[in-house]
Amino acid sequence: MMFDPNRGMFMDPSSRDSLLVGDAARRQVGRTAFDALSDSSARAIHRAQEESMNLATVPLEGLLIGLASERSGGASKLLREAGVQIAELKHLAPLQAAPDLVSWGAVERVPLDDEVVEVIRGSVDTAQGPITTEALLEGVIGKMLARPAGMEPELMGRLQSVLQRLQEWGEEDAEKIPVGGFVPGTSGGSVLESCGRNLTALAREGKLLKCVGRDAEIGRMIQVLSRMTKNNPVLLGEPGVGKTAVAEGMAELIARGEVPNHLAGVAIWDVSIGSLLAGTKYRGEFEERLKRLVKEATDADGKIILLIDELHTIVGAGATGDGAIDAANILKPALSRGELRVIGATTQSEYDKYIAKDPALERRFQPVVVPEPTQAQAVDMLMGVASLYEEHHFVRFTDDAIEACVKLSSRYIPSRRLPDSAFDAMDEAAARKRIQQGARPSSRIEVNANDVAQTVAQWTGIPLEELTKDESARLLHMEERLDSRVIGQKRATSAVARAIRRARVGVRGIGNKRPTACFLFCGPTGVGKTELSKALSDEYFGEEGRNMIRLDMSEFMERHSVSKLIGSPPGYVGYDSNSGGVLTDRVRRQPHSLVLIDEVEKAHPDVLNILLQVMDDGRLTDSHGRLADFSNAILVMTSNVGSSMEDLKRHFRPEFINRIDEVIAFDSLTEEDIVRIVGLYVSRLQAALKEQHSIDLEVTDGLTAALGKEGYSAEFGARHLNRVMQARIEDPIAELILREEIHRGEELIADYDSERDMIVFRDANGRVLTETKCSDKTAADD
């Protein structure tokens, strides 16, 4: 932003107001003419003023340079296409005159020559809309050619060609030139050439990816295109299955001459609705452009077939209000008569939402379903185009790498469809390998299956590298690591480890669409149910808390809370936000997660019904019809209702219990278990003090045993120990740090005086810093 002293306000430097308001140029052209200038034209005049700072006025030649310099206007493109260079324009006589002894002080104060003013005002009289750079260019060249003295013959010829082109378009069409200088549907350009791509021509040049394994779909397309009427196939399939590739495969067959005679020589044009809409500022421009497109296609006597990707976008495209005509209504007559053949491509959901709601439009298309390929078909597809990726990245794919792209993306990225997810894995694995190599090597780099696994691991956040001996040993000894974190629950850790081993090596049994494992952790409070869930998440997914989805069922006690899990139903608040539920959305984004359903006994029965589907089929559909895949998730539910089957049957229905892989009863913690937990607690506290304050904490064995005895509670489990550790250890240390009695880099020793039942904190020299009672009972007796 810049401050305009004439208006006393800040102005956008790119706006025409900030360029001309309050200066001589605006007064010269008048308010009406100034308001009629397009933004590109205003900037071109400003550039002309910059070029003429040393002259008395801005001459025609200066305005011509301004038009050539303003790249956002169509005039610049026309001059470049004609070979007119800015450098040669600067050598024209009026710009080479001796500088006048005048100091304008600012660019905006340079006045315009009378001829320039005439050009601008003349454009106002003839224009039917904003004064474009093309309109100014026509006026400037016309006046310059009327007095050609001092102009090189070659430059004069190039300017004459530009003027002739502008005059052929006429003022009406010139006003419609969008940014870039294209005039659709006129003698100056073709709508097809400017808004589309000739796929058949690209196929002849070898610029399209090879289409493999879609012979049935292409054959069905040829069959529909051969009909006399309603010969318009629409490719329906999920995103990423290769709908556009099927149309490109059709173009390849035409280019090779492997189609029936009536399709020989046909050109398939990929038309973008966005390009058709671009630059249409006035009512009727889009309709006129689309009609010209239809005319170009129908005038070709069946030799042009239009491909409209995202076909549903034609519904409502170009409409300015309710009941206004849109692209679909413009295309309907030509489609029904068979004069225009269109290949559409869209998803089934978008087709149902937009196309199927208009029966008159739907009956003009014949659906061609494009299913997701099998893994074997996807491997063939990748094999067919691997050479193109190899050439781009200067690598070489092994056969195992290509198979890994398909298998790993299919297994670990279930929200994406083959072959798109496999292509992405292959492309990024090659890019990753090339970046690791640095400078271009002398020979091609080999990309193997392990490289692909590492790439997919980056996407999903789970370890996918090949099973090495070290990792095999780690899996075999998972119980030991879980036991070191979750004390006193060997049965639970063993059951969990068995399930993880099955999932990690791919042995899932018949029900492989179910979640990796469904556990119900039962037992009294404070015995480690939630802690084991956290440990399992860290062990399986490799990073603490990253892939853990925790839902507390105390928030889902009402019947309507089901909508929190899967999203609001249609007609209710929140449905229009296009967001699903807290469960479905997070699982769709992180399909490899541990889903912790805490205190499941508090959930409403309708919430449990939702979980039945998850445990049985490994899938859940949100309120918008989007699927959340739980087949790679671990489902853990915790409950405090009791550990016996009779207790469970009183709270849960048989069909719910029957879908759980294993009900794991947690044992009550013993005093020895609590002592071991104290050791874990102290280790974490030592690490935190070292990281945050550089203090080395030492806790004696005697104090550890005393804290374990004080922290033991058969009723409250380890939660009581947390309160003891906070009061006896954390609070005194926090006070020492705040009072600056212990400093960074020093050692703090915590000991137990059994005679006085006191916890004593000393520094490295043995000086007592503070003391606190260890036992509440002793404190009460005293």
PDB file of C-alpha atoms in Angstrom, residues 776-782:
ATOM      1  CA  ASP A 776       1.066 -39.437  56.050  1.00  0.00           C
ATOM      2  CA  LYS A 777       0.491 -41.866  58.900  1.00  0.00           C
ATOM      3  CA  THR A 778       3.692 -40.867  60.640  1.00  0.00           C
ATOM      4  CA  ALA A 779       2.880 -37.216  60.218  1.00  0.00           C
ATOM      5  CA  ALA A 780      -0.529 -37.771  61.812  1.00  0.00           C
ATOM      6  CA  ASP A 781       0.954 -39.674  64.786  1.00  0.00           C
ATOM      7  CA  ASP A 782       3.465 -36.920  65.405  1.00  0.00           C
TER       8      ASP A 782
END
